[in-house]
């Protein structure tokens, strides 16, 4: 069970209609016939604007436009490549589309694996890049290392989730973000 499912305090991208419709689906046009191909679609590396990535880019942009209030973002401070992927869906298709007049504050939670490495923390490396970017865009923001309220749930959930108040938030799509950093 994810943190969001347990607390019912967030609305992740996969929980809104345009996220639920495309969640876990892969599709593209068949090369030599009409209809859709659900088996062998090009990846981002093969075709930057493939059907699936184009759908999720649009969904991420709309999700950001719809987000309001306090936006909480959880980053993995134990990720060897850096906590904040400077290229990927969050950086490229969510942050630029947040509405300053609707977002009151962005809280960054940098969590570290229990017993794992402490690669980055607030004010360091890629987290500092994110903080500087939010400041340049005019967003009020704060950063907390190992936020205690989420630590017990994070131990129970191996996957990384964005965590939020009673407002919409930005969900980090770890698999997509990680693959775009490679």
PDB file of C-alpha atoms in Angstrom, residues 26-29 37-44 46-47 50-52:
ATOM      1  CA  UNK A  26       1.440   0.916 -23.721  1.00  0.00           C
ATOM      2  CA  UNK A  27       0.085   1.586 -27.181  1.00  0.00           C
ATOM      3  CA  UNK A  28       1.052   2.960 -30.550  1.00  0.00           C
ATOM      4  CA  UNK A  29      -0.087   2.840 -34.162  1.00  0.00           C
ATOM      5  CA  UNK A  37      -0.238  -2.025 -31.389  1.00  0.00           C
ATOM      6  CA  UNK A  38      -0.143  -2.915 -27.687  1.00  0.00           C
ATOM      7  CA  UNK A  39       2.958  -5.117 -27.877  1.00  0.00           C
ATOM      8  CA  UNK A  40       5.939  -3.404 -29.482  1.00  0.00           C
ATOM      9  CA  UNK A  41       5.914   0.364 -29.211  1.00  0.00           C
ATOM     10  CA  UNK A  42       9.034   2.485 -29.611  1.00  0.00           C
ATOM     11  CA  UNK A  43      10.712   3.689 -26.432  1.00  0.00           C
ATOM     12  CA  UNK A  44      11.716   7.272 -25.676  1.00  0.00           C
ATOM     13  CA  UNK A  46      13.797   5.184 -30.272  1.00  0.00           C
ATOM     14  CA  UNK A  47      11.213   7.918 -30.753  1.00  0.00           C
ATOM     15  CA  UNK A  50       6.044   8.233 -29.244  1.00  0.00           C
ATOM     16  CA  UNK A  51       2.351   7.882 -28.407  1.00  0.00           C
ATOM     17  CA  UNK A  52       2.739   6.795 -24.782  1.00  0.00           C
TER      18      UNK A  52
END
